[in-house]
């Protein structure tokens, strides 16, 4: 059976399927291009963070590890905007490590993570998708676990989240006006140190 334009039903359905395929491909290409642009923005932010820390390293308590939160507190850099949505990149999970004269940057923005990258080759920088830290171990093989710290006063947690050890010590020093360097140095202080094992998924982007 032909329609008024001389096409049969089979031909019409075939054209619809082809057009749907074309539009799907175009949509995917546009979305992928936008996502790549956001990743490029994130990498550039990582470079800016690294440069801000390395040129102001004497401003920090530790000279080998500096968290984004510390850099913001010291006003050597502003909050980094999250290119994947509203708000900012995670100031407590982003850090710069200085090892043997080299600088390695970790930056977490939303669910995306750049981990200990030197940014020598921007195209070679690995990007991961990660979940939030949880006390419950998720299913799967690509799982990361980490010991995170807090402290308690009268059975109540002092900080509203658990931190990596060095950032915890930084927050402890600010809270209690002390000058310790490691969690083990906090003995008989104003609060009792507690640590728990947290988990998250950690999957490399294809």
PDB file of N, CA, C and O in Angstrom, residues 39 42 84 106-117 124-131 142 144 200-206:
ATOM      1  N   UNK A  39      35.671  18.220  30.909  1.00  0.00           N
ATOM      2  CA  UNK A  39      36.867  17.548  31.417  1.00  0.00           C
ATOM      3  C   UNK A  39      38.110  18.405  31.190  1.00  0.00           C
ATOM      4  O   UNK A  39      38.998  18.472  32.044  1.00  0.00           O
ATOM      5  N   UNK A  42      38.141  21.034  33.783  1.00  0.00           N
ATOM      6  CA  UNK A  42      38.567  20.457  35.058  1.00  0.00           C
ATOM      7  C   UNK A  42      40.086  20.304  35.107  1.00  0.00           C
ATOM      8  O   UNK A  42      40.722  20.618  36.119  1.00  0.00           O
ATOM      9  N   UNK A  84      30.769  20.252  36.016  1.00  0.00           N
ATOM     10  CA  UNK A  84      29.746  19.259  35.695  1.00  0.00           C
ATOM     11  C   UNK A  84      28.392  19.564  36.331  1.00  0.00           C
ATOM     12  O   UNK A  84      27.451  18.804  36.181  1.00  0.00           O
ATOM     13  N   UNK A 106      45.483  15.981  42.772  1.00  0.00           N
ATOM     14  CA  UNK A 106      44.229  15.238  42.834  1.00  0.00           C
ATOM     15  C   UNK A 106      43.098  16.245  42.913  1.00  0.00           C
ATOM     16  O   UNK A 106      43.131  17.152  43.753  1.00  0.00           O
ATOM     17  N   UNK A 107      42.122  16.112  42.032  1.00  0.00           N
ATOM     18  CA  UNK A 107      41.004  17.047  42.006  1.00  0.00           C
ATOM     19  C   UNK A 107      39.709  16.272  41.819  1.00  0.00           C
ATOM     20  O   UNK A 107      39.580  15.485  40.878  1.00  0.00           O
ATOM     21  N   UNK A 108      38.756  16.481  42.722  1.00  0.00           N
ATOM     22  CA  UNK A 108      37.447  15.820  42.638  1.00  0.00           C
ATOM     23  C   UNK A 108      36.376  16.868  42.413  1.00  0.00           C
ATOM     24  O   UNK A 108      36.190  17.767  43.240  1.00  0.00           O
ATOM     25  N   UNK A 109      35.668  16.731  41.303  1.00  0.00           N
ATOM     26  CA  UNK A 109      34.576  17.648  40.966  1.00  0.00           C
ATOM     27  C   UNK A 109      33.337  16.799  40.679  1.00  0.00           C
ATOM     28  O   UNK A 109      33.302  16.074  39.680  1.00  0.00           O
ATOM     29  N   UNK A 110      32.340  16.891  41.552  1.00  0.00           N
ATOM     30  CA  UNK A 110      31.170  16.040  41.396  1.00  0.00           C
ATOM     31  C   UNK A 110      31.587  14.583  41.512  1.00  0.00           C
ATOM     32  O   UNK A 110      32.287  14.191  42.445  1.00  0.00           O
ATOM     33  N   UNK A 111      31.187  13.772  40.527  1.00  0.00           N
ATOM     34  CA  UNK A 111      31.547  12.351  40.554  1.00  0.00           C
ATOM     35  C   UNK A 111      32.825  12.055  39.772  1.00  0.00           C
ATOM     36  O   UNK A 111      33.215  10.895  39.622  1.00  0.00           O
ATOM     37  N   UNK A 112      33.487  13.087  39.282  1.00  0.00           N
ATOM     38  CA  UNK A 112      34.709  12.900  38.498  1.00  0.00           C
ATOM     39  C   UNK A 112      35.946  13.170  39.347  1.00  0.00           C
ATOM     40  O   UNK A 112      35.983  14.099  40.164  1.00  0.00           O
ATOM     41  N   UNK A 113      36.980  12.361  39.115  1.00  0.00           N
ATOM     42  CA  UNK A 113      38.202  12.454  39.897  1.00  0.00           C
ATOM     43  C   UNK A 113      39.428  12.363  38.996  1.00  0.00           C
ATOM     44  O   UNK A 113      39.554  11.447  38.180  1.00  0.00           O
ATOM     45  N   UNK A 114      40.325  13.329  39.137  1.00  0.00           N
ATOM     46  CA  UNK A 114      41.675  13.251  38.570  1.00  0.00           C
ATOM     47  C   UNK A 114      42.589  12.944  39.748  1.00  0.00           C
ATOM     48  O   UNK A 114      42.558  13.637  40.762  1.00  0.00           O
ATOM     49  N   UNK A 115      43.406  11.900  39.611  1.00  0.00           N
ATOM     50  CA  UNK A 115      44.131  11.386  40.767  1.00  0.00           C
ATOM     51  C   UNK A 115      45.638  11.425  40.564  1.00  0.00           C
ATOM     52  O   UNK A 115      46.180  10.794  39.664  1.00  0.00           O
ATOM     53  N   UNK A 116      46.310  12.232  41.394  1.00  0.00           N
ATOM     54  CA  UNK A 116      47.776  12.344  41.415  1.00  0.00           C
ATOM     55  C   UNK A 116      48.345  12.475  40.013  1.00  0.00           C
ATOM     56  O   UNK A 116      49.153  11.663  39.562  1.00  0.00           O
ATOM     57  N   UNK A 117      47.940  13.507  39.317  1.00  0.00           N
ATOM     58  CA  UNK A 117      48.404  13.765  37.957  1.00  0.00           C
ATOM     59  C   UNK A 117      49.414  14.902  37.943  1.00  0.00           C
ATOM     60  O   UNK A 117      49.275  15.890  38.666  1.00  0.00           O
ATOM     61  N   UNK A 124      46.827  12.627  28.319  1.00  0.00           N
ATOM     62  CA  UNK A 124      47.106  11.353  28.986  1.00  0.00           C
ATOM     63  C   UNK A 124      46.597  11.311  30.420  1.00  0.00           C
ATOM     64  O   UNK A 124      46.747  10.298  31.105  1.00  0.00           O
ATOM     65  N   UNK A 125      45.986  12.388  30.885  1.00  0.00           N
ATOM     66  CA  UNK A 125      45.493  12.436  32.258  1.00  0.00           C
ATOM     67  C   UNK A 125      44.292  11.500  32.414  1.00  0.00           C
ATOM     68  O   UNK A 125      43.300  11.619  31.700  1.00  0.00           O
ATOM     69  N   UNK A 126      44.384  10.565  33.336  1.00  0.00           N
ATOM     70  CA  UNK A 126      43.287   9.633  33.580  1.00  0.00           C
ATOM     71  C   UNK A 126      42.199  10.304  34.416  1.00  0.00           C
ATOM     72  O   UNK A 126      42.486  11.082  35.335  1.00  0.00           O
ATOM     73  N   UNK A 127      40.956   9.987  34.082  1.00  0.00           N
ATOM     74  CA  UNK A 127      39.803  10.511  34.810  1.00  0.00           C
ATOM     75  C   UNK A 127      38.972   9.327  35.287  1.00  0.00           C
ATOM     76  O   UNK A 127      38.741   8.374  34.544  1.00  0.00           O
ATOM     77  N   UNK A 128      38.540   9.391  36.543  1.00  0.00           N
ATOM     78  CA  UNK A 128      37.756   8.314  37.135  1.00  0.00           C
ATOM     79  C   UNK A 128      36.374   8.839  37.530  1.00  0.00           C
ATOM     80  O   UNK A 128      36.205  10.028  37.810  1.00  0.00           O
ATOM     81  N   UNK A 129      35.420   7.909  37.557  1.00  0.00           N
ATOM     82  CA  UNK A 129      34.125   8.194  38.151  1.00  0.00           C
ATOM     83  C   UNK A 129      34.092   7.513  39.510  1.00  0.00           C
ATOM     84  O   UNK A 129      34.382   6.327  39.617  1.00  0.00           O
ATOM     85  N   UNK A 130      33.746   8.274  40.540  1.00  0.00           N
ATOM     86  CA  UNK A 130      33.742   7.726  41.889  1.00  0.00           C
ATOM     87  C   UNK A 130      32.421   8.040  42.574  1.00  0.00           C
ATOM     88  O   UNK A 130      31.756   9.033  42.259  1.00  0.00           O
ATOM     89  N   UNK A 131      32.057   7.187  43.515  1.00  0.00           N
ATOM     90  CA  UNK A 131      30.899   7.457  44.348  1.00  0.00           C
ATOM     91  C   UNK A 131      31.358   8.204  45.598  1.00  0.00           C
ATOM     92  O   UNK A 131      32.558   8.426  45.795  1.00  0.00           O
ATOM     93  N   UNK A 142      35.918  -2.847  41.322  1.00  0.00           N
ATOM     94  CA  UNK A 142      36.672  -1.590  41.325  1.00  0.00           C
ATOM     95  C   UNK A 142      36.252  -0.744  42.534  1.00  0.00           C
ATOM     96  O   UNK A 142      35.561   0.262  42.411  1.00  0.00           O
ATOM     97  N   UNK A 144      37.516   1.163  46.137  1.00  0.00           N
ATOM     98  CA  UNK A 144      38.612   1.760  46.895  1.00  0.00           C
ATOM     99  C   UNK A 144      38.204   1.844  48.357  1.00  0.00           C
ATOM    100  O   UNK A 144      37.045   2.124  48.662  1.00  0.00           O
ATOM    101  N   UNK A 200      34.345   3.349  48.404  1.00  0.00           N
ATOM    102  CA  UNK A 200      33.667   3.984  47.272  1.00  0.00           C
ATOM    103  C   UNK A 200      34.015   3.237  45.989  1.00  0.00           C
ATOM    104  O   UNK A 200      35.053   2.570  45.904  1.00  0.00           O
ATOM    105  N   UNK A 201      33.147   3.350  45.007  1.00  0.00           N
ATOM    106  CA  UNK A 201      33.469   2.807  43.692  1.00  0.00           C
ATOM    107  C   UNK A 201      34.463   3.742  43.015  1.00  0.00           C
ATOM    108  O   UNK A 201      34.464   4.952  43.253  1.00  0.00           O
ATOM    109  N   UNK A 202      35.318   3.170  42.170  1.00  0.00           N
ATOM    110  CA  UNK A 202      36.442   3.925  41.600  1.00  0.00           C
ATOM    111  C   UNK A 202      36.698   3.345  40.212  1.00  0.00           C
ATOM    112  O   UNK A 202      37.459   2.392  40.045  1.00  0.00           O
ATOM    113  N   UNK A 203      36.045   3.910  39.206  1.00  0.00           N
ATOM    114  CA  UNK A 203      36.029   3.315  37.867  1.00  0.00           C
ATOM    115  C   UNK A 203      36.652   4.292  36.871  1.00  0.00           C
ATOM    116  O   UNK A 203      36.218   5.443  36.763  1.00  0.00           O
ATOM    117  N   UNK A 204      37.627   3.807  36.123  1.00  0.00           N
ATOM    118  CA  UNK A 204      38.287   4.647  35.120  1.00  0.00           C
ATOM    119  C   UNK A 204      37.351   4.918  33.956  1.00  0.00           C
ATOM    120  O   UNK A 204      36.666   4.005  33.458  1.00  0.00           O
ATOM    121  N   UNK A 205      37.291   6.166  33.533  1.00  0.00           N
ATOM    122  CA  UNK A 205      36.477   6.537  32.375  1.00  0.00           C
ATOM    123  C   UNK A 205      37.091   5.961  31.114  1.00  0.00           C
ATOM    124  O   UNK A 205      38.299   5.993  30.904  1.00  0.00           O
ATOM    125  N   UNK A 206      36.242   5.443  30.226  1.00  0.00           N
ATOM    126  CA  UNK A 206      36.726   4.862  28.959  1.00  0.00           C
ATOM    127  C   UNK A 206      37.144   5.959  27.996  1.00  0.00           C
ATOM    128  O   UNK A 206      36.581   7.023  27.975  1.00  0.00           O
TER     129      UNK A 206
END
